[in-house]
Short mmCIF file of C-alpha atoms in Angstrom, two decimals:
data_model
loop_
_atom_site.label_atom_id
_atom_site.label_comp_id
_atom_site.label_asym_id
_atom_site.label_seq_id
_atom_site.Cartn_x
_atom_site.Cartn_y
_atom_site.Cartn_z
CA MET A 1 -0.18 -0.33 0.22
CA ARG A 2 1.53 3.47 -1.09
CA ALA A 3 1.89 6.10 1.46
CA LYS A 4 -0.04 9.19 0.44
CA VAL A 5 2.00 12.64 1.10
CA VAL A 6 0.80 15.93 0.91
CA ILE A 7 3.56 18.63 0.99
CA VAL A 8 2.36 22.21 1.71
CA GLY A 9 4.67 24.62 -0.24
CA ALA A 10 6.90 24.02 -3.06
CA GLY A 11 9.69 25.69 -1.96
CA MET A 12 13.22 23.81 -1.81
CA GLY A 13 12.78 22.00 1.16
CA GLY A 14 9.28 20.67 -0.23
CA LEU A 15 10.70 19.86 -3.53
CA SER A 16 13.29 18.01 -2.09
CA SER A 17 10.87 15.91 0.37
CA ALA A 18 8.76 15.70 -2.96
CA ALA A 19 11.55 14.17 -5.18
CA LEU A 20 12.70 11.81 -2.59
CA LEU A 21 9.52 10.53 -1.38
CA ALA A 22 7.87 9.92 -4.85
CA ALA A 23 11.26 7.91 -5.52
CA ARG A 24 10.41 5.56 -2.83
CA GLY A 25 6.93 4.86 -4.09
CA CYS A 26 5.00 7.23 -2.24
CA ASP A 27 1.87 8.85 -3.64
CA VAL A 28 2.86 12.69 -3.37
CA THR A 29 0.91 15.77 -4.09
CA VAL A 30 2.39 19.49 -3.67
CA VAL A 31 0.18 22.13 -3.03
CA GLU A 32 1.29 25.33 -3.51
CA LYS A 33 -0.48 28.65 -3.08
CA GLU A 34 1.96 30.42 -6.51
CA ASN A 35 2.24 29.57 -9.80
CA TRP A 36 6.01 28.83 -9.49
CA VAL A 37 8.11 26.45 -7.42
CA GLY A 38 11.03 27.32 -5.47
CA GLY A 39 9.68 29.46 -2.70
CA LYS A 40 12.19 32.55 -2.36
CA ALA A 41 14.09 31.08 -5.22
CA ARG A 42 11.77 33.05 -7.78
CA ALA A 43 12.35 35.62 -10.88
CA GLU A 44 10.49 38.49 -11.95
CA THR A 45 10.32 40.07 -15.29
CA VAL A 46 11.60 43.55 -15.68
CA ASP A 47 11.82 45.49 -19.27
CA GLY A 48 11.10 42.06 -20.99
CA GLN A 49 13.81 40.22 -18.87
CA ALA A 50 13.75 37.94 -16.39
CA ILE A 51 15.68 38.66 -13.16
CA ALA A 52 16.68 36.61 -9.98
CA ALA A 53 14.47 37.88 -7.33
CA GLY A 54 15.70 35.58 -4.74
CA PRO A 55 19.09 33.54 -3.55
CA THR A 56 21.73 33.71 -5.99
CA VAL A 57 24.56 31.91 -4.63
CA PHE A 58 25.02 28.44 -5.06
CA THR A 59 27.14 26.44 -2.65
CA MET A 60 27.12 22.47 -0.91
CA ARG A 61 26.39 21.39 -4.73
CA ASP A 62 26.78 17.86 -3.17
CA VAL A 63 23.67 18.29 -1.33
CA PHE A 64 21.50 18.28 -4.60
CA GLU A 65 23.93 15.53 -6.27
CA ASP A 66 23.06 13.39 -3.62
CA ILE A 67 19.34 14.05 -3.76
CA PHE A 68 19.20 13.01 -7.75
CA ARG A 69 21.51 10.36 -7.12
CA ALA A 70 18.80 8.98 -4.70
CA CYS A 71 16.30 9.13 -7.19
CA GLY A 72 17.85 7.47 -9.95
CA ALA A 73 19.05 10.65 -11.60
CA GLN A 74 22.29 12.90 -12.20
CA LEU A 75 22.26 16.84 -11.28
CA SER A 76 24.01 17.79 -14.27
CA ASP A 77 21.15 16.01 -16.55
CA TYR A 78 18.89 18.65 -15.17
CA ILE A 79 20.80 21.98 -15.05
CA VAL A 80 23.72 23.50 -16.35
CA ALA A 81 26.52 25.07 -13.98
CA GLN A 82 29.75 26.64 -14.12
CA ARG A 83 32.21 26.80 -11.21
CA ALA A 84 32.83 30.37 -10.26
CA ASP A 85 36.59 31.59 -10.77
CA VAL A 86 36.14 34.78 -8.58
CA LEU A 87 33.91 33.91 -5.32
CA ALA A 88 32.78 37.73 -5.11
CA ARG A 89 34.58 40.93 -5.50
CA HIS A 90 34.61 43.41 -2.38
CA ALA A 91 34.92 47.23 -2.39
CA TRP A 92 35.32 49.97 0.30
CA ASN A 93 35.67 53.24 -2.35
CA GLU A 94 37.06 53.35 -5.47
CA SER A 95 40.66 52.15 -5.04
CA GLU A 96 40.25 49.55 -2.36
CA ARG A 97 39.14 46.63 -4.07
CA LEU A 98 39.78 42.80 -3.19
CA ASP A 99 38.40 39.68 -4.96
CA LEU A 100 38.06 36.28 -3.24
CA PHE A 101 38.85 33.35 -5.83
CA ALA A 102 38.15 29.48 -6.02
CA ASP A 103 41.71 29.01 -5.31
CA PRO A 104 42.60 29.71 -1.73
CA ALA A 105 46.18 30.79 -2.55
CA ARG A 106 45.16 33.13 -4.93
CA SER A 107 42.94 34.72 -2.28
CA GLU A 108 45.73 34.74 0.08
CA ASP A 109 47.80 36.46 -2.27
CA ALA A 110 45.23 39.03 -2.96
CA ILE A 111 44.72 39.41 0.77
CA GLY A 112 48.35 40.14 0.83
CA ALA A 113 48.49 42.45 -1.85
CA PHE A 114 45.72 44.36 -0.30
CA ALA A 115 46.57 44.45 3.48
CA GLY A 116 49.79 43.04 4.00
CA ALA A 117 51.94 39.74 5.04
CA GLN A 118 50.05 39.59 8.46
CA ALA A 119 47.02 39.88 6.78
CA ALA A 120 47.60 36.70 4.57
CA GLN A 121 48.73 34.69 7.53
CA GLY A 122 45.49 35.80 9.24
CA TYR A 123 43.66 34.46 6.27
CA ARG A 124 45.66 31.18 6.03
CA ALA A 125 44.96 30.66 9.83
CA PHE A 126 41.06 31.57 9.69
CA ARG A 127 40.67 29.44 6.64
CA HIS A 128 41.98 26.32 8.47
CA GLN A 129 40.14 27.02 11.86
CA ALA A 130 36.74 27.81 9.46
CA GLN A 131 37.24 24.30 7.90
CA ARG A 132 37.95 22.34 11.33
CA VAL A 133 34.48 23.77 12.19
CA TYR A 134 32.90 22.89 9.50
CA ASP A 135 34.29 19.14 9.28
CA VAL A 136 33.32 18.68 13.03
CA LEU A 137 29.75 19.75 12.53
CA ASP A 138 28.66 18.55 9.09
CA GLN A 139 27.60 15.46 9.96
CA THR A 140 27.15 15.67 13.66
CA MET A 141 24.46 18.92 13.11
CA MET A 142 23.68 19.97 9.51
CA ARG A 143 23.05 16.75 8.40
CA ALA A 144 21.71 15.13 11.61
CA ASN A 145 18.48 14.09 11.54
CA LYS A 146 17.19 16.46 14.08
CA PRO A 147 18.70 19.51 16.17
CA ALA A 148 20.89 18.76 18.96
CA THR A 149 20.97 19.61 22.59
CA PRO A 150 24.80 20.75 23.88
CA LEU A 151 24.84 17.21 25.49
CA SER A 152 23.75 15.07 22.28
CA LEU A 153 26.02 17.12 20.36
CA VAL A 154 29.03 16.57 22.49
CA SER A 155 27.61 12.84 22.37
CA ARG A 156 27.68 12.71 18.25
CA ILE A 157 31.17 14.32 18.47
CA GLY A 158 32.69 12.55 20.66
CA LEU A 159 35.14 13.66 23.48
CA THR A 160 38.49 13.13 20.80
CA ARG A 161 37.12 15.59 18.80
CA TRP A 162 36.26 17.75 21.61
CA ASN A 163 38.54 20.67 20.91
CA ASP A 164 37.63 20.40 17.42
CA LEU A 165 34.14 21.80 18.59
CA ARG A 166 35.82 24.68 20.99
CA ALA A 167 37.37 25.67 17.86
CA GLY A 168 34.09 27.25 16.92
CA ARG A 169 33.98 29.23 19.97
CA PRO A 170 30.27 29.46 20.62
CA TYR A 171 30.38 31.76 23.39
CA GLU A 172 32.11 34.35 21.67
CA SER A 173 30.63 36.62 18.61
CA LEU A 174 31.86 36.05 15.05
CA TRP A 175 32.93 39.95 14.96
CA LYS A 176 35.07 39.64 18.15
CA VAL A 177 36.85 36.59 16.81
CA LEU A 178 37.70 37.62 13.48
CA GLY A 179 39.20 40.50 14.94
CA GLU A 180 42.04 38.23 16.25
CA PHE A 181 42.61 36.89 12.77
CA PHE A 182 42.18 39.95 10.78
CA PRO A 183 43.31 43.39 12.23
CA ASP A 184 42.65 45.15 9.06
CA PRO A 185 39.22 46.43 10.12
CA ARG A 186 38.29 46.11 6.36
CA LEU A 187 38.83 41.72 6.52
CA GLN A 188 37.07 42.08 9.63
CA GLN A 189 33.75 43.18 7.77
CA LEU A 190 34.59 41.08 4.68
CA PHE A 191 34.52 38.13 6.43
CA GLY A 192 32.03 39.01 9.32
CA ARG A 193 29.40 39.44 6.69
CA TYR A 194 29.16 35.48 6.08
CA ALA A 195 26.61 36.08 8.93
CA THR A 196 24.29 37.62 6.85
CA TYR A 197 24.44 34.45 4.55
CA CYS A 198 21.86 32.96 7.09
CA GLY A 199 20.04 36.39 7.89
CA SER A 200 22.34 37.29 11.28
CA SER A 201 24.38 40.25 12.36
CA PRO A 202 28.11 39.52 13.04
CA PHE A 203 28.33 41.31 16.36
CA ALA A 204 25.53 39.00 17.61
CA SER A 205 26.35 35.82 16.17
CA PRO A 206 28.42 33.08 17.31
CA ALA A 207 31.93 32.44 15.99
CA THR A 208 31.05 28.97 14.85
CA LEU A 209 29.40 30.70 11.69
CA MET A 210 33.19 30.87 10.08
CA LEU A 211 32.37 27.72 8.77
CA ILE A 212 30.02 29.79 6.30
CA ALA A 213 33.42 30.78 4.63
CA HIS A 214 34.57 27.37 4.31
CA VAL A 215 31.12 26.42 2.43
CA GLU A 216 31.77 29.13 0.11
CA ALA A 217 35.46 27.91 -0.31
CA MET A 218 34.32 24.44 -1.38
CA GLY A 219 32.88 25.99 -4.67
CA VAL A 220 30.42 28.48 -5.56
CA TRP A 221 28.50 27.59 -8.93
CA LEU A 222 26.56 29.56 -11.51
CA ILE A 223 23.59 27.96 -12.55
CA LYS A 224 22.18 28.98 -16.08
CA GLY A 225 18.58 30.68 -15.68
CA GLY A 226 19.74 31.12 -11.63
CA ILE A 227 18.51 29.23 -8.50
CA SER A 228 14.99 29.09 -9.87
CA ALA A 229 16.20 27.01 -12.51
CA LEU A 230 16.89 24.61 -10.00
CA GLY A 231 13.68 24.53 -8.17
CA ASP A 232 12.29 23.89 -12.06
CA ALA A 233 14.58 20.98 -12.64
CA MET A 234 13.58 19.61 -8.84
CA ARG A 235 10.04 19.84 -9.78
CA LYS A 236 10.78 17.67 -13.04
CA LEU A 237 12.61 15.25 -11.07
CA ALA A 238 9.68 14.90 -8.74
CA GLU A 239 7.28 14.48 -11.40
CA SER A 240 9.49 11.92 -13.09
CA HIS A 241 8.64 9.82 -10.06
CA GLY A 242 4.78 10.26 -10.51
CA ALA A 243 4.61 13.33 -7.83
CA THR A 244 1.81 15.58 -8.76
CA PHE A 245 2.04 19.52 -8.27
CA CYS A 246 -1.25 21.59 -7.62
CA MET A 247 0.18 25.25 -8.43
CA GLY A 248 -1.96 28.32 -7.27
CA GLU A 249 -4.05 26.38 -4.85
CA PRO A 250 -3.69 27.89 -1.39
CA VAL A 251 -4.37 25.45 1.53
CA ALA A 252 -6.99 26.50 3.98
CA GLN A 253 -6.29 24.05 6.70
CA ILE A 254 -4.56 21.01 7.98
CA ASP A 255 -7.08 18.01 8.73
CA ARG A 256 -6.70 15.53 11.75
CA ASN A 257 -8.86 13.59 13.85
CA TRP A 258 -7.89 12.77 17.51
CA ARG A 259 -4.92 10.67 16.58
CA LYS A 260 -2.89 12.39 13.46
CA VAL A 261 -3.24 14.19 10.74
CA THR A 262 -5.59 12.88 8.06
CA GLY A 263 -5.02 15.24 4.82
CA VAL A 264 -5.64 19.02 3.70
CA THR A 265 -8.36 21.21 2.69
CA LEU A 266 -8.01 23.73 0.00
CA ALA A 267 -9.16 26.95 0.03
CA SER A 268 -11.62 25.93 -2.66
CA GLY A 269 -13.23 23.36 -0.13
CA GLU A 270 -11.35 20.49 -1.93
CA GLN A 271 -10.00 17.80 0.59
CA ILE A 272 -6.84 15.82 -0.22
CA GLU A 273 -6.64 12.55 2.12
CA ALA A 274 -3.06 11.88 3.34
CA ASP A 275 -0.89 9.51 5.94
CA ALA A 276 1.53 12.30 6.21
CA VAL A 277 1.80 16.10 5.58
CA ILE A 278 4.92 18.23 5.14
CA VAL A 279 4.84 21.84 5.69
CA ASN A 280 6.98 23.62 4.07
CA ALA A 281 6.85 27.01 5.56
CA ASP A 282 7.78 29.32 8.54
CA PRO A 283 6.55 27.03 11.59
CA THR A 284 4.78 30.36 13.03
CA ALA A 285 2.36 30.07 10.36
CA MET A 286 1.00 27.23 11.87
CA SER A 287 1.05 28.55 15.36
CA ASP A 288 -0.75 31.77 13.68
CA GLY A 289 -3.51 29.60 12.65
CA LEU A 290 -2.84 30.00 9.02
CA LEU A 291 -3.26 26.39 8.31
CA GLY A 292 -6.05 25.82 10.79
CA LYS A 293 -6.71 25.80 14.38
CA ALA A 294 -5.97 22.05 14.66
CA VAL A 295 -2.15 22.53 14.37
CA ARG A 296 -1.88 25.56 15.92
CA LYS A 297 0.49 24.09 18.66
CA ALA A 298 1.91 21.55 16.35
CA ALA A 299 5.21 23.34 15.73
CA ARG A 300 7.78 25.52 17.55
CA PRO A 301 6.97 29.23 16.41
CA VAL A 302 9.85 32.15 15.38
CA ARG A 303 9.49 35.13 17.83
CA LYS A 304 9.51 38.50 16.45
CA ASP A 305 12.81 38.91 18.13
CA GLN A 306 14.37 35.87 16.82
CA ARG A 307 13.61 36.60 13.27
CA SER A 308 16.57 36.94 10.85
CA LEU A 309 16.97 39.78 8.54
CA SER A 310 14.79 40.97 5.83
CA ALA A 311 15.74 43.46 2.78
CA TYR A 312 15.14 45.64 0.02
CA VAL A 313 15.64 44.10 -2.89
CA TRP A 314 15.97 45.80 -6.36
CA MET A 315 15.70 43.77 -9.58
CA ALA A 316 17.41 46.31 -12.09
CA HIS A 317 17.69 46.29 -15.96
CA THR A 318 20.35 48.99 -16.39
CA GLN A 319 23.21 50.32 -17.96
CA THR A 320 26.33 50.45 -15.37
CA HIS A 321 29.79 52.64 -15.38
CA GLY A 322 32.53 52.84 -13.78
CA PHE A 323 33.11 50.02 -11.32
CA PRO A 324 34.49 46.55 -12.83
CA LEU A 325 31.26 44.42 -12.02
CA SER A 326 31.77 40.63 -11.75
CA HIS A 327 28.96 38.49 -10.80
CA HIS A 328 28.87 38.41 -7.23
CA ASN A 329 29.96 42.04 -5.74
CA VAL A 330 29.69 43.81 -2.27
CA PHE A 331 29.95 47.04 -1.58
CA PHE A 332 31.02 47.95 1.98
CA SER A 333 29.32 50.69 4.14
CA GLY A 334 32.08 52.87 6.12
CA ASP A 335 30.32 51.91 9.60
CA TYR A 336 29.27 48.53 10.06
CA PRO A 337 28.75 48.58 13.74
CA GLN A 338 26.02 52.04 13.28
CA GLU A 339 24.68 49.75 10.09
CA PHE A 340 23.55 46.65 12.18
CA ALA A 341 22.70 48.98 15.21
CA GLU A 342 19.95 50.75 12.83
CA ILE A 343 18.60 47.10 11.84
CA THR A 344 18.71 46.24 15.13
CA ASP A 345 16.63 49.15 16.32
CA GLY A 346 13.94 48.47 13.67
CA ARG A 347 15.23 50.79 10.67
CA ALA A 348 16.69 50.50 7.13
CA PRO A 349 20.58 51.72 7.46
CA THR A 350 21.39 55.24 6.37
CA SER A 351 24.71 53.88 4.68
CA PRO A 352 24.11 50.39 3.83
CA SER A 353 26.20 47.78 2.48
CA VAL A 354 24.95 46.63 -0.68
CA TYR A 355 25.11 43.21 -2.39
CA ILE A 356 24.81 43.01 -6.34
CA CYS A 357 24.36 39.92 -8.61
CA ALA A 358 25.28 41.09 -12.17
CA GLN A 359 23.73 38.10 -13.35
CA ASP A 360 24.98 38.59 -16.87
CA ARG A 361 28.40 38.35 -16.04
CA ALA A 362 30.36 35.09 -15.94
CA ALA A 363 32.46 35.11 -12.37
CA THR A 364 35.56 34.24 -14.46
CA THR A 365 36.26 37.48 -16.25
CA ASP A 366 36.19 41.46 -16.12
CA ALA A 367 34.26 42.09 -19.63
CA THR A 368 32.65 44.79 -19.55
CA ALA A 369 28.80 44.34 -20.40
CA LYS A 370 27.09 45.74 -23.38
CA GLY A 371 24.44 47.84 -23.04
CA ARG A 372 21.61 47.37 -20.35
CA GLU A 373 22.43 44.16 -18.02
CA ARG A 374 20.57 42.94 -15.16
CA LEU A 375 21.19 43.18 -11.72
CA GLN A 376 20.00 42.19 -8.26
CA ILE A 377 20.77 44.63 -5.79
CA ILE A 378 20.29 44.12 -1.86
CA VAL A 379 20.28 45.93 1.16
CA ASN A 380 19.76 44.27 4.25
CA ALA A 381 16.60 45.77 6.62
CA PRO A 382 14.80 44.47 9.57
CA ALA A 383 12.13 42.08 9.09
CA ASN A 384 9.14 44.19 10.70
CA GLY A 385 7.64 44.44 7.21
CA ASP A 386 4.16 43.05 8.94
CA SER A 387 3.96 45.95 11.24
CA GLN A 388 5.72 48.64 9.71
CA PRO A 389 5.15 48.87 5.56
CA SER A 390 7.50 51.26 3.86
CA THR A 391 6.12 54.38 2.43
CA PRO A 392 7.15 55.38 -1.03
CA GLU A 393 9.45 57.96 0.78
CA GLU A 394 10.98 55.52 2.66
CA ILE A 395 11.37 53.31 -0.50
CA ALA A 396 12.78 56.43 -2.26
CA GLN A 397 14.95 57.64 0.56
CA CYS A 398 16.56 53.70 0.76
CA THR A 399 17.02 53.70 -3.26
CA LYS A 400 19.34 56.89 -2.43
CA ALA A 401 21.33 55.32 0.02
CA MET A 402 22.09 52.45 -1.86
CA GLU A 403 23.08 54.62 -4.73
CA MET A 404 25.47 56.49 -2.38
CA THR A 405 27.15 53.41 -1.50
CA LEU A 406 27.55 52.53 -4.96
CA ALA A 407 28.55 55.81 -5.81
CA GLN A 408 31.30 56.08 -3.48
CA CYS A 409 32.80 52.95 -4.89
CA GLY A 410 32.79 53.95 -8.12
CA LEU A 411 29.64 52.43 -9.67
CA THR A 412 26.81 54.38 -11.38
CA LEU A 413 23.50 53.03 -12.90
CA GLU A 414 21.21 54.59 -15.03
CA PRO A 415 18.86 57.30 -13.50
CA ASP A 416 15.70 56.28 -14.75
CA ARG A 417 16.65 52.50 -15.50
CA PRO A 418 13.44 50.39 -15.41
CA GLN A 419 13.26 48.24 -12.04
CA THR A 420 10.95 47.08 -9.53
CA VAL A 421 11.85 46.79 -5.81
CA THR A 422 10.64 44.48 -3.16
CA THR A 423 10.26 45.67 0.49
CA PRO A 424 10.12 43.96 3.57
CA ALA A 425 6.44 44.27 3.55
CA ALA A 426 5.82 42.55 0.03
CA PHE A 427 8.58 39.81 1.29
CA ALA A 428 5.78 39.51 4.90
CA LYS A 429 2.74 39.16 2.31
CA LEU A 430 4.61 36.56 0.23
CA PHE A 431 5.99 34.65 3.24
CA PRO A 432 3.18 35.20 5.99
CA SER A 433 4.25 35.10 9.51
CA THR A 434 7.57 35.93 8.87
CA GLY A 435 7.51 39.62 8.87
CA GLY A 436 9.54 39.41 5.89
CA ALA A 437 12.30 37.52 7.40
CA LEU A 438 14.03 35.87 4.43
CA TYR A 439 16.11 33.24 6.74
CA GLY A 440 13.56 31.94 9.36
CA ARG A 441 14.83 32.81 12.86
CA ASP A 442 18.44 34.50 13.15
CA SER A 443 21.70 32.49 14.39
CA HIS A 444 22.26 34.94 16.86
CA ARG A 445 23.31 33.34 20.47
CA TRP A 446 25.00 30.21 20.85
CA ALA A 447 21.91 28.19 21.40
CA ALA A 448 20.17 29.26 18.41
CA PRO A 449 20.92 25.97 16.74
CA PHE A 450 19.47 24.29 19.44
CA GLN A 451 16.22 25.83 19.58
CA ARG A 452 15.30 25.41 15.72
CA GLN A 453 11.91 23.36 14.99
CA GLY A 454 12.85 19.87 13.87
CA PRO A 455 11.45 17.92 11.17
CA ARG A 456 8.71 16.11 13.17
CA ALA A 457 5.91 18.08 14.24
CA LYS A 458 3.93 17.41 17.35
CA ILE A 459 1.19 15.42 16.28
CA ARG A 460 1.50 12.43 14.47
CA GLY A 461 2.03 12.17 10.59
CA LEU A 462 2.96 15.85 10.56
CA TYR A 463 6.26 17.14 9.22
CA CYS A 464 8.16 20.38 8.91
CA THR A 465 10.59 21.83 6.30
CA GLY A 466 12.51 24.68 4.99
CA GLY A 467 14.68 27.44 6.09
CA ALA A 468 13.40 28.19 9.12
CA THR A 469 13.67 24.40 10.45
CA HIS A 470 16.68 22.11 11.26
CA PRO A 471 19.35 22.61 10.17
CA GLY A 472 18.71 26.54 8.94
CA ALA A 473 18.43 28.87 6.37
CA GLY A 474 20.16 28.89 2.68
CA VAL A 475 19.15 26.92 -0.37
CA PRO A 476 21.16 23.94 0.59
CA MET A 477 20.08 23.87 4.15
CA ALA A 478 16.55 23.75 3.21
CA ALA A 479 17.08 21.12 0.64
CA LEU A 480 18.70 18.77 3.58
CA SER A 481 15.94 20.01 5.58
CA GLY A 482 13.84 18.37 3.00
CA SER A 483 15.63 15.29 2.82
CA LEU A 484 15.44 14.91 6.49
CA ALA A 485 11.65 15.07 6.67
CA ALA A 486 11.26 12.78 3.87
CA ARG A 487 13.65 10.54 5.56
CA MET A 488 11.15 10.68 8.68
CA VAL A 489 8.30 9.97 6.52
CA ILE A 490 9.53 6.82 5.49
CA VAL A 491 10.85 5.60 8.79
CA ASP A 492 6.99 6.39 10.30
CA HIS A 493 5.15 5.30 6.89
CA VAL A 494 7.08 3.33 4.97
CA LEU A 495 9.33 0.90 6.62
CA THR A 496 6.78 0.19 9.04
CA LYS A 497 4.05 -0.09 6.73
CA ARG A 498 1.54 1.23 9.35
CA PHE A 499 -0.91 2.91 7.15
CA HIS A 500 -4.29 4.17 8.38
CA PRO A 501 -7.51 5.29 6.55
CA ALA A 502 -7.18 8.64 6.68
CA GLY A 503 -10.75 10.11 7.64
CA THR A 504 -12.03 13.46 6.37
CA ALA A 505 -12.23 15.94 9.27
CA GLY A 506 -15.54 17.61 9.66
CA GLY A 507 -17.03 15.69 6.77
CA MET A 508 -17.89 18.90 4.72
CA SER A 509 -16.02 21.88 3.23
CA THR A 510 -14.80 24.72 5.48
CA ARG A 511 -14.57 28.30 5.03
CA SER A 512 -11.07 29.46 3.74
CA ALA A 513 -8.58 30.59 6.26
CA PRO A 514 -5.75 32.95 5.54
CA THR A 515 -2.92 31.19 3.33
CA VAL A 516 0.78 30.59 3.55
CA SER A 517 3.10 30.52 1.32
CA THR A 518 6.42 28.52 0.95
CA ALA A 519 9.59 29.00 3.14
#
């Protein structure tokens, strides 16, 4: 008897679960309220051009290779990807620029030329320390079946590797520890930025997040068509094994009886029976009642003070002048502490750091783009879009601040360029119960990783996946969470072969509740 699984949301976690479970013979139905798959990995059309509006950095390729391999396929048969030579180009002003490379020796030489021999030695020590932390936490934390407790993590690691765990210095801030490796404040700022990869502040995050630098050093890939093309590929993979996708279909509620979940009811009133339901959304959506009263206490919500960063994101089709853009570019503010202090205070930064993905440029050349090119431009912001929507004046002010940061580094854009901007309020609408947070909960304080929602919810047959669940934020982490949720469903419903008739809750159509999108 085939297990029936409904997946609410087609983000990277939901897609991962769908493909793996369909490949194991489950009857999989994915229900998504939007008309695209990939969740935050989406694109917008500006001036007739499709521009990535979500994540742009593709790392940990092995996570996806493992998923495709487990489904009897090869990732390379579904996407076209090129390994980046230049990881990112960084600038502080017109004369201070630094590239990091896929080759660590080249990065070390570049850092030495930029900030001196001592800085190069500091980078070498930091790189080895970051790898040490990654190696000890990769299997024991990030790919483990559920979040650890401090004691269980020590047990998983073993006493022989205790010093490797301590090397992460979880009780000290990333910013403080970076200062020991990099006396040059520019390098402290550069490597502190890795905390923002999981939506957090380097001043409040544990030094353990240095492992993100090693993740990037292992390889950054450029996918033809962007990360959204990866989402499309995973949909095709799931469909090749029989998964069904219901697009543009909001879920009104998750149904249950006194014992377990029994399926879902769509906003249209249609009911879909299931032995298991996987929710690919922020767990707070359940506690807020957006998926029905029956599951309000099923998962651990993210408190407002635990939300990760949001952002202002511009998708622009524009000519550029001055600065020689690579594919990934970072333009730093002159006062990093002030920038994050303003965000913590609930305000958009007055002098922000700016990230630009120049989507028409390879990360292997300095070739100048001809005519207009597609840019995604990001400025970090507080996740208060559900309580403080941006006014047109505030959006204009933020746009001007962004342009000033670029100008001080020598980059100018067309004044009247075609563009759209997505605000924290717009993200809050796309992803309800988040306030616009783009990375689930923050990674502030040493205990944060131990407090994430795991793949199993508190109701039998209900599971969670997405960037707000274990193991955390980011495209590969969300996919890993989907793999973990699928693993739990297989253990609970496939290996044990304990299937029960899925009763219909209530016996009739129910009034539509507020809808929820993917996370």
